[in-house]
PDB file of C-alpha atoms and ligand atoms in Angstrom:
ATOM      1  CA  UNK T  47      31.424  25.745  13.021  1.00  0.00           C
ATOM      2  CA  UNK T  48      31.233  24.918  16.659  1.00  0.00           C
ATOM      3  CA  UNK T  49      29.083  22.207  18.025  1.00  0.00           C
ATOM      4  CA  UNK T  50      26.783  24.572  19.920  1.00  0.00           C
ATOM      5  CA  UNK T  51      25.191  26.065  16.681  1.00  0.00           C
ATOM      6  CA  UNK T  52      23.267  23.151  15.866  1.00  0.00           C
ATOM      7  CA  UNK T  53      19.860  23.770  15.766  1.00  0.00           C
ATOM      8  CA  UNK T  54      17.158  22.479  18.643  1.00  0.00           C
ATOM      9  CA  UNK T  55      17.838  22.156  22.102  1.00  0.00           C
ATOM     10  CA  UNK T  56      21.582  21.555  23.488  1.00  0.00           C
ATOM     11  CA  UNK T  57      22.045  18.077  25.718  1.00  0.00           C
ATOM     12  CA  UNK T  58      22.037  20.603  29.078  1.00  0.00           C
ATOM     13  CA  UNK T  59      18.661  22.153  27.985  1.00  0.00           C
ATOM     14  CA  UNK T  60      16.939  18.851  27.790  1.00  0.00           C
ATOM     15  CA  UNK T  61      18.416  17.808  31.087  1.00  0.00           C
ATOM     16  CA  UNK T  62      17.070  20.883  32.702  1.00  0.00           C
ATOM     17  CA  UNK T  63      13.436  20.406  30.849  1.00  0.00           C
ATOM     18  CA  UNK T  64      13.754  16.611  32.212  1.00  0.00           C
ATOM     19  CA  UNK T  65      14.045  17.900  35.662  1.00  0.00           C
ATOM     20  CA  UNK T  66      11.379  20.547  35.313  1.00  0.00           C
ATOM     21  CA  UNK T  67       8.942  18.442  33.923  1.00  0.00           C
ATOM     22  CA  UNK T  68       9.683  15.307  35.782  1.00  0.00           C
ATOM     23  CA  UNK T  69       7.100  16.275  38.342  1.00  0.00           C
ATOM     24  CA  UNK T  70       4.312  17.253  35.757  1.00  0.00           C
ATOM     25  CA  UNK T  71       5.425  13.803  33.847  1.00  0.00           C
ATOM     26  CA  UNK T  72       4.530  11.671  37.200  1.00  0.00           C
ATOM     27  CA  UNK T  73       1.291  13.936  38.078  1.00  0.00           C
ATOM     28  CA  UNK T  74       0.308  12.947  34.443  1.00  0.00           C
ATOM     29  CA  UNK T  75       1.064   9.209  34.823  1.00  0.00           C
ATOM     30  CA  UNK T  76      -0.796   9.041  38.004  1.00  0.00           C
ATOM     31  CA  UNK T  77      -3.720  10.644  36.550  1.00  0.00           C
ATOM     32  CA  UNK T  78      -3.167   8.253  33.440  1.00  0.00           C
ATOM     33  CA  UNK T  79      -3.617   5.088  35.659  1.00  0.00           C
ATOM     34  CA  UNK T  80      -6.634   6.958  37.420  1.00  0.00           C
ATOM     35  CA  UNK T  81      -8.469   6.723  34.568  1.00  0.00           C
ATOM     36  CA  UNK T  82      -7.393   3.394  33.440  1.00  0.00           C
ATOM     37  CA  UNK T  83      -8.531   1.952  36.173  1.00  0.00           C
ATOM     38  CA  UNK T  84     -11.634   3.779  35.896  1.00  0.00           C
ATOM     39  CA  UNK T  85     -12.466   2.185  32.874  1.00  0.00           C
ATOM     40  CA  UNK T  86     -11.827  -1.278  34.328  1.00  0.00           C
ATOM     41  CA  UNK T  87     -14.773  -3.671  33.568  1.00  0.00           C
ATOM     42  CA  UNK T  88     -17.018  -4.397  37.122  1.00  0.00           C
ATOM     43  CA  UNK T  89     -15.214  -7.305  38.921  1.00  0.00           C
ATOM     44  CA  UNK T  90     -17.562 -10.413  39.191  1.00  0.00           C
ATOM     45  CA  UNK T  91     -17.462 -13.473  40.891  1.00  0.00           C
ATOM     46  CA  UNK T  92     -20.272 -16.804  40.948  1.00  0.00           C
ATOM     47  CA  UNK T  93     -23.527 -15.851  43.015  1.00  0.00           C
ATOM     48  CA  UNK T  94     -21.559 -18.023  46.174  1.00  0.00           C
ATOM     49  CA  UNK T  95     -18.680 -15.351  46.188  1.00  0.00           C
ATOM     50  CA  UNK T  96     -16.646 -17.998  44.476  1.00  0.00           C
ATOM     51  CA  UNK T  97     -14.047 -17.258  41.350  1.00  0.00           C
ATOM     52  CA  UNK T  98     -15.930 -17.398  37.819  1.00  0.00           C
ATOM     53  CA  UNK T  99     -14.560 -20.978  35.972  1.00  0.00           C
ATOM     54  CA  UNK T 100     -14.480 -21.269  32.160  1.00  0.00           C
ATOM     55  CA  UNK T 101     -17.173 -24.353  32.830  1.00  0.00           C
ATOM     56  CA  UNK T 102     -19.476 -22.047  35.058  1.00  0.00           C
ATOM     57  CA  UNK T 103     -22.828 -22.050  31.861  1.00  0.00           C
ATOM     58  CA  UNK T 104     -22.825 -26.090  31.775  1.00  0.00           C
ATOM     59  CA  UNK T 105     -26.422 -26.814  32.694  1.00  0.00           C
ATOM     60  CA  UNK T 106     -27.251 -29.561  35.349  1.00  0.00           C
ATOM     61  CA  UNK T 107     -29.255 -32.203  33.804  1.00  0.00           C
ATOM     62  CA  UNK T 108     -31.215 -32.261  36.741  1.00  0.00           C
ATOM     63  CA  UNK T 109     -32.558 -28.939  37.359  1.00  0.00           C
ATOM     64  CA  UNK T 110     -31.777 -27.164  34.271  1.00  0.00           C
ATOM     65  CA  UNK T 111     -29.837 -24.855  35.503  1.00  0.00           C
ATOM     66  CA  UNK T 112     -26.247 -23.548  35.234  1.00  0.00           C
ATOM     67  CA  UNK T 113     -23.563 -25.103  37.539  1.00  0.00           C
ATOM     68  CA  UNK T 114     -22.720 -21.479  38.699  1.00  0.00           C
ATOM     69  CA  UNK T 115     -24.222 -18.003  37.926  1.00  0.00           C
ATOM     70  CA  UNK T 116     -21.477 -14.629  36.995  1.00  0.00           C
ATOM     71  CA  UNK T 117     -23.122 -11.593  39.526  1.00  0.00           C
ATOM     72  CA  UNK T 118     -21.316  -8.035  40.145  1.00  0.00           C
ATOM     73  CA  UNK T 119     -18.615  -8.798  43.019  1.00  0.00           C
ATOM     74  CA  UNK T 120     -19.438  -7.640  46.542  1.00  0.00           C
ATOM     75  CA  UNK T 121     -17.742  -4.165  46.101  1.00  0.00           C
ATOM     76  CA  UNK T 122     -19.849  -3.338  42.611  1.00  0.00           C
ATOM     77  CA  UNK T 123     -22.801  -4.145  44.351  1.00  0.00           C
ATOM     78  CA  UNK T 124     -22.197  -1.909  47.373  1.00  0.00           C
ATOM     79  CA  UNK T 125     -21.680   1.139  45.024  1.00  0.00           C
ATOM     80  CA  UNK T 126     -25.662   1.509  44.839  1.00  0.00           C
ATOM     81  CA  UNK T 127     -28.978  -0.118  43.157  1.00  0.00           C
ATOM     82  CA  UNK T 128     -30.079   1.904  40.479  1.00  0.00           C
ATOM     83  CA  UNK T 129     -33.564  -0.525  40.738  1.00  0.00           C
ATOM     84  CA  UNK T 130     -35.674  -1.601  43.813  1.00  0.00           C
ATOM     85  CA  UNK T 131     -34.651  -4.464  44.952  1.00  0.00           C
ATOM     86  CA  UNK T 132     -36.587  -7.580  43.922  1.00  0.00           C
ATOM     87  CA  UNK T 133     -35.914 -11.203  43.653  1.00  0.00           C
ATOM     88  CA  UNK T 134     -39.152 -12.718  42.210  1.00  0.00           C
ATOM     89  CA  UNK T 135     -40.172 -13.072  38.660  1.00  0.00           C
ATOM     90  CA  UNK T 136     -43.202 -14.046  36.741  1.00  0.00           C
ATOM     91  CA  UNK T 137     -42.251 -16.266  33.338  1.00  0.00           C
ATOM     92  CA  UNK T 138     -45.271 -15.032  30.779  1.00  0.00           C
ATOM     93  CA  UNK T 139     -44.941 -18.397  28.990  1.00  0.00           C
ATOM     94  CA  UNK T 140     -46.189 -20.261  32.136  1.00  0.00           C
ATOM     95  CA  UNK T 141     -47.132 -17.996  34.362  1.00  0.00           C
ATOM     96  CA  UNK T 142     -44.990 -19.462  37.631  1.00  0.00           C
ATOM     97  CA  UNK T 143     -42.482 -17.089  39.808  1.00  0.00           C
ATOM     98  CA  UNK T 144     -39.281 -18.185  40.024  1.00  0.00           C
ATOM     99  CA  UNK T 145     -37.395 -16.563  42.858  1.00  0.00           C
ATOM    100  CA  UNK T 146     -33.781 -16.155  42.812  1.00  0.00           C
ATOM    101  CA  UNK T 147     -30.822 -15.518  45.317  1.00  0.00           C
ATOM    102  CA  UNK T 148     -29.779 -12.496  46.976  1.00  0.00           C
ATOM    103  CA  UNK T 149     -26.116 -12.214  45.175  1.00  0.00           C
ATOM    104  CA  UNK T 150     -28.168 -12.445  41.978  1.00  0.00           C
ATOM    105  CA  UNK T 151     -31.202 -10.128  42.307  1.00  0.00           C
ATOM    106  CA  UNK T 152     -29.136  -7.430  44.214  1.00  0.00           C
ATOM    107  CA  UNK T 153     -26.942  -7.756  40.463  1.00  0.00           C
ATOM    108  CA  UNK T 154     -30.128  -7.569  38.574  1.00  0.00           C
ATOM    109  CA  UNK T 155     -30.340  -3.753  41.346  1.00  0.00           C
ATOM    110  CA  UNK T 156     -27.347  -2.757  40.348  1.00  0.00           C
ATOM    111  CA  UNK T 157     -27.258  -3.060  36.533  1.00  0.00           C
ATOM    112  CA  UNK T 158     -30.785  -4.354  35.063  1.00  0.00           C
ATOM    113  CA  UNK T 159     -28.825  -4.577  31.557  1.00  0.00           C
ATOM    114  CA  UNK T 160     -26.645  -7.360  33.336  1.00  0.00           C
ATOM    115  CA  UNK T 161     -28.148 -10.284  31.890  1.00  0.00           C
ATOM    116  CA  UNK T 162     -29.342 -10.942  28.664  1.00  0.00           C
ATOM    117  CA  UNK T 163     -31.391 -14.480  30.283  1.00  0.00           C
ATOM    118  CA  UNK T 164     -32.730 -15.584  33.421  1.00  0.00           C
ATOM    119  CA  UNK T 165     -34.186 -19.155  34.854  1.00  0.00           C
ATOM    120  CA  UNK T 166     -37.544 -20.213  34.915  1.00  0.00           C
ATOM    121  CA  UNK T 167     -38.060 -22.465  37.480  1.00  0.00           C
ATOM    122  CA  UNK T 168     -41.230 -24.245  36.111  1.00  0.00           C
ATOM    123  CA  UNK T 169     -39.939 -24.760  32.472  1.00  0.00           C
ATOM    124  CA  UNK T 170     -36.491 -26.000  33.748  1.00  0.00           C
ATOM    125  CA  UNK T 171     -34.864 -23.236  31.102  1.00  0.00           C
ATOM    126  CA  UNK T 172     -33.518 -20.083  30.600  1.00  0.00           C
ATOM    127  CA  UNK T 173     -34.996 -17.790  28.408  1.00  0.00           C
ATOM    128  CA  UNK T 174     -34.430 -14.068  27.485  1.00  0.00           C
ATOM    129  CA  UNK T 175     -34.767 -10.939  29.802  1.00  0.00           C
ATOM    130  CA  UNK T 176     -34.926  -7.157  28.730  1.00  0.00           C
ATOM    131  CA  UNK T 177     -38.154  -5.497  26.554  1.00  0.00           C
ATOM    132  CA  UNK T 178     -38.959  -8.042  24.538  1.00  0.00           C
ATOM    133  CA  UNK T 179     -38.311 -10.772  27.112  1.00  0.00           C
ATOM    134  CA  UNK T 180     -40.337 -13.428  28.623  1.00  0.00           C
ATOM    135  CA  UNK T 181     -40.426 -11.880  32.160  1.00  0.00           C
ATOM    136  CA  UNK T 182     -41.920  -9.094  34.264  1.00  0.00           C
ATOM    137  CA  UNK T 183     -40.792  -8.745  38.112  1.00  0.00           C
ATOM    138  CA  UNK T 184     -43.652 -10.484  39.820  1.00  0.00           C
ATOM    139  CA  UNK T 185     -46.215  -7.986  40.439  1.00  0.00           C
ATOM    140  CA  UNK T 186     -45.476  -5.209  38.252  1.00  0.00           C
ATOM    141  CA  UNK T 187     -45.957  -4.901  34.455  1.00  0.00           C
ATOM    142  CA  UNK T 188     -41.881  -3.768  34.624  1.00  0.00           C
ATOM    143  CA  UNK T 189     -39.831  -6.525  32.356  1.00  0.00           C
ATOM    144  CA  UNK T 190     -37.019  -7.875  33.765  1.00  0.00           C
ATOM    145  CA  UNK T 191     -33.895  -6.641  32.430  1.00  0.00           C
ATOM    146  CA  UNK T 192     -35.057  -2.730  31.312  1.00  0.00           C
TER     147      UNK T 192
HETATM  148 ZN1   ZN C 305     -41.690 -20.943  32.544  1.00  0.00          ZN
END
């Protein structure tokens, strides 16, 4: 029995499949990474355009607030607002409006589901946002974070 009556393709059939398909193969990888890098989580930086730091959530003693705050990078937040833009918010608890920076409320624009808490600046705290939240944009009955 010869070697040739094995069964499945010979060595010079899979060469010529390789060679065929080696274009298709690529198109498919390229497409492959396409997608992967689709599904790449929104880059983010700090509110001053500077890299996130593991020790970005300590809170100053001070003020209450967090050393640095994590918004949507420049190029996620140029893709569109899906929400007006505002950057004023009413706390129910106390009833003061805390207004925050542009990096921050243009994140808020962009994906309301971004945050799960926001700053009051009377209480010197954060609290939570979304529907049953402790904020509504200052002069609407719309919560924050919906
Ligand atoms: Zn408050």
């Amino acid at each position: 029995m010869s070697k040739d009556k094995r069964l499945g393709p010979t060595e010079a059939d899979r060469q010529r499949w390789h060679d065929e398909g080696a274009p298709v193969f690529d198109k498919i990888m390229e497409r492959a990474k396409e997608i992967l890098t689709e599904g790449d989580p929104p880059r983010v930086t700090l509110s001053d355009g500077t890299q996130v730091y593991p020790e970005h959530r300590m809170i100053v003693p001070e003020t209450g607030m967090q050393k640095g705050y994590v918004v949507l990078a420049d190029e996620e937040r140029a893709k569109g607002f899906v929400r007006p833009y505002r950057d004023t918010y009413v706390h129910i608890k106390c009833g003061v409006v805390t207004k925050m920076g542009r990096t921050i409320a243009e994140t808020y624009a962009r994906d309301p589901f971004f945050y799960s808490g926001t700053y009051c600046a009377h209480c010197h705290a954060h609290f939570p946002v979304g529907m049953n939240g402790e904020f509504f944009w200052d002069g609407s009955k719309e919560k924050v974070g919906t």
